Amino acid sequence: MVEKTKKKSRVFNYFCEEDQFAGGVAWCSGCPLELTARFVPKVLGKNVVFVGTPGCAAPVLHGQNVGAWHRLAYMASVMTGVPSKATGLSRYYRRIGQDATVVCFTGDGCATDVGFQPLSGAAERGEHIIYLAYDNEGYMNTGNQRSSATPLGAATTTTPVGKIGRGKTTVSKNMPLVMLMHRPAYMATATLSHLEDFAKKLVKAKEKVKEGFVYLHVFSPCPVGWRINSNMSIEVCRTAVRTNYFPLWEAEDGKPRFTVEIANPKPVAELTKLMRKFSHLKEDGLAELQKAVDERYALVKNLCDAYK
Amino acid sequence: MVIKHKNIFKTESAWSNADEKLLCLDTGSWRTERPVLDKEKCNYCGLCALYCPPQCMKDMGDYFEADLAFCKGCGICATECPRKAITMVPEGEFADEG
Amino acid sequence: MKAKKGQVRVITGNAVGAYGAMVCRPEVVAAYPITPQSEIAELLSQFKADGVLDAEYVEVEGENSAMNVVLAASIAGARVFTATSSYGLVFMYDALQETSGFRAPVVMVNANRETPGIHAVSSGQQDMISARDTGWVQIVVENDQEILDQTIMAYRLAEDYDIQLPVMVNYDGFYLSYLAEAVEIPNIEDVDEFLAPLKQQPERQKLVPGVSIGCGTHGMEMGYVEARYKHCMALERVKNKVDEIDKAFGDYFGRSYGGQIEEYRTEGAEIIVLASGSAAGTVRTVVDTKREEGVKVGMVKLRLFRPFPAERLIKALKGKKAIGVIDRSLCFGWKYGPICMELKTLAVNIGAIPILSYIDGLANLDINVPHIERVIDEVNAAAQGKPYQEVTWIPMEE
Ligand SMILES: Cc1ncc(C[n+]2csc(CCOP(=O)(O)OP(=O)(O)O)c2C)c(N)n1
Ligand code: SF4
Ligand code: SF4
Ligand code: SF4
Ligand SMILES: [Mg+2]
């Protein structure tokens, strides 16, 4: 038998609350969104209020009549109203001295597209709310259509591959940078392979939201839509970090810095081969995607270097 | 109008209330494979439990065990275990257990 | 007990809207500027800057957010206020439905203005009409004083435990927005006193951190039906409540408006002009002159548009010989104006009398004395059995 001398992972130390969700909920097998949803309240602790919206999170976050799938205080919203509702809640709770951490929990589609205006507004006003966007790079709940977060070349049901079509023809909106430009009190990217990194960022988020707006962008692959084997979704997160496809960084008071630096980044093909949404890409398509990844990474790196 | 309906909501507006009714799905029935642990190899690091999306792994003191009522059989625990202590075994092989 | 005399000031309708909100001590306010309402957003900000309004004021980036902010704050337990007009109201459309569906007692004033499509920076009731199926209570007022008084009454209505619905107070944009009239602003302590009964009722459900409750659950089958049924029943209860509150307001402040509808010289009248908003003032004058000429005419001013005051209208109109309805908006897909169209659903109860539809006052055009004289003459002729035109777009015939 192996010596049990090794201590349990440090990540457990960040948990200060029980899992708020029922044991069995409707998220697909192996979906990192489920891990995100369960993980966040465990770290944020008491007096969390979630505001959620249509998307893959809604079937679990919204109740069904009197029934609920979780124990969180919760407000459901249409996709256009999430940060504004959170604003209303947070303003009033602060006014009456009620301790509360108000968290918007939406998909990339809501954050980058139809719900972008109020997000930008709330960030500019410096509202005391945490906005967490789980990024599965498309509208998954409605059947894997493209969003502004869908990457170059990806096949979705509205950027399909056909005789002429080769997937999405534009690069994704660089949402973390867009949000950095709002100069939030705190912002970070995170993903599920790097749980301690994620937990630290949540702890910071909870502190910094007392000063102003917090944005968290969580890379959250969709095993079903991206066609990944269900056991591989955490590995996909890890590979996205190791290829610099999804760099892990944060910005406290507007100063960006990497939280994880990759010494020898792997080519993006290492990532794309783990899923089938890029399987139609030939060498040139992959080269274009690599170029987009490099460009984007360089942008963040230059910013980080500038603040060193 | 004769109302036969019995009110579902106590409130005037439609609110869910987990204390009144916590919903739960039998996600264990989704599984086609189940995680089987080789305790000999396990060093109680807990990574399997941390990565498990439904967070269904119970801390047994010196190892972790999947709650089969909720385990969806995704196989993440087996893939992520640094000591390869977990194997995914087809459910068919446990048919006898009912 | 009676309220003390308030402070009389000559101010615009917009300013009145801002004062009306201020004296009710809202805790969270959010508004986005739009002509002809902007002055309200500015004044409330100024009140806050001057320290006379102790509210969270959220300078939102659009009306949709304004509504969402006050909706959520209201669900958390706050008294809230917002104001808008036209494009702004239309831009709130989804949030309007959520607000009433969540049963949030939001109070909003809306300066009526035409809606997009044909761009028009001018008065008209099309905005309010476009929002009629959003589940809100909609009230239309006639003058500056009524804006103020109705705003106070709106809180008493919205936050009533038996109601729990958002209330929209509508006044004619441009006409009243920029019209300065002498208005009595009640003492804030008296407004406190008038709204005090709201504190003596059971607490409505609020969203509290740490409590396992969810606002805005999926209504599944009978859950959906039940929630909608309760909403509709609450709207039904609004009707009598509006009358009661109007009476209580009159007893305390010495001004009342008739509740759901105002009946003017309807007694002994054979024909009725049905009007709403600031046009009612002109109608009243013409009714007086026509009465002197021996025409048995009266006016009904529609104050409550949603819920539609069917019972009070039937009572007021039964036995009359003909009715003319003046609409300041359109009912796309029907040839009649919207208020006329709705009134026609009561024909079975009122009797098979001529109901003449008049479209007038669109896009800031005046509903003037000659127009109303024409209406009264034609309705009178119809009452005598003469042939009549069912629908008349008055400006198109000039
Ligand atoms: C205003 C509006 N338009 C469209 C929809 C339909 N809709 C529901 S979920 C969704 C996609 C959401 O995408 P995202 O936010 O990325 O969440 P995901 O489903 O990927 O988890 C859409 C378009 C909607 N609910 N509301
Ligand atoms: S569709 Fe994709 S993102 Fe949505 S729950 Fe299933 S796996 Fe997760
Ligand atoms: S990850 Fe592997 S070694 Fe670690 S606790 Fe789980 S089974 Fe044991
Ligand atoms: S197979 Fe998946 S759901 Fe089951 S215990 Fe392992 S990680 Fe959890
Ligand atoms: Mg998405």
Short mmCIF file of N, CA and C and ligand atoms in Angstrom, two decimals, chain B residues 37 41-49 64 77 80-86, ligand 3:
data_model
loop_
_atom_site.label_atom_id
_atom_site.label_comp_id
_atom_site.label_asym_id
_atom_site.label_seq_id
_atom_site.Cartn_x
_atom_site.Cartn_y
_atom_site.Cartn_z
N LEU B 37 -12.01 1.96 -7.76
CA LEU B 37 -10.77 2.42 -7.14
C LEU B 37 -9.88 1.25 -6.72
N LYS B 41 -3.31 1.85 -4.81
CA LYS B 41 -2.58 2.88 -5.55
C LYS B 41 -2.90 4.29 -5.04
N CYS B 42 -4.01 4.43 -4.37
CA CYS B 42 -4.50 5.76 -3.99
C CYS B 42 -3.68 6.37 -2.86
N ASN B 43 -3.37 7.65 -2.99
CA ASN B 43 -2.65 8.31 -1.89
C ASN B 43 -3.46 9.45 -1.27
N TYR B 44 -4.74 9.43 -1.50
CA TYR B 44 -5.64 10.35 -0.80
C TYR B 44 -5.36 11.82 -1.13
N CYS B 45 -4.95 12.09 -2.37
CA CYS B 45 -4.68 13.49 -2.71
C CYS B 45 -5.97 14.27 -2.93
N GLY B 46 -7.01 13.56 -3.33
CA GLY B 46 -8.31 14.22 -3.46
C GLY B 46 -8.56 14.88 -4.81
N LEU B 47 -7.64 14.74 -5.75
CA LEU B 47 -7.85 15.41 -7.04
C LEU B 47 -9.09 14.87 -7.74
N CYS B 48 -9.30 13.57 -7.62
CA CYS B 48 -10.49 12.98 -8.25
C CYS B 48 -11.75 13.68 -7.75
N ALA B 49 -11.80 13.89 -6.43
CA ALA B 49 -12.99 14.51 -5.82
C ALA B 49 -13.11 15.97 -6.24
N PHE B 64 -11.25 8.30 -1.47
CA PHE B 64 -12.52 8.93 -1.88
C PHE B 64 -13.37 7.92 -2.65
N CYS B 77 -12.53 11.52 -13.12
CA CYS B 77 -11.72 11.10 -11.95
C CYS B 77 -10.62 10.14 -12.39
N GLU B 80 -7.97 12.04 -14.46
CA GLU B 80 -7.21 13.04 -13.71
C GLU B 80 -6.38 12.45 -12.57
N CYS B 81 -6.70 11.25 -12.12
CA CYS B 81 -5.96 10.66 -11.00
C CYS B 81 -4.48 10.52 -11.37
N PRO B 82 -3.61 11.19 -10.63
CA PRO B 82 -2.20 11.15 -11.00
C PRO B 82 -1.58 9.77 -10.81
N ARG B 83 -2.22 8.90 -10.01
CA ARG B 83 -1.65 7.58 -9.73
C ARG B 83 -2.36 6.47 -10.50
N LYS B 84 -3.26 6.87 -11.38
CA LYS B 84 -4.02 5.90 -12.19
C LYS B 84 -4.68 4.85 -11.29
N ALA B 85 -5.24 5.32 -10.19
CA ALA B 85 -5.83 4.40 -9.22
C ALA B 85 -7.28 4.06 -9.54
N ILE B 86 -7.86 4.80 -10.51
CA ILE B 86 -9.27 4.58 -10.82
C ILE B 86 -9.40 4.02 -12.23
S1 SF4 D 3 -6.92 11.20 -7.43
FE1 SF4 D 3 -6.25 9.09 -7.36
S2 SF4 D 3 -4.73 9.08 -5.80
FE2 SF4 D 3 -5.79 10.97 -5.55
S3 SF4 D 3 -7.37 10.50 -4.06
FE3 SF4 D 3 -8.27 10.18 -6.04
S4 SF4 D 3 -7.97 8.04 -6.46
FE4 SF4 D 3 -6.60 8.58 -4.80
#
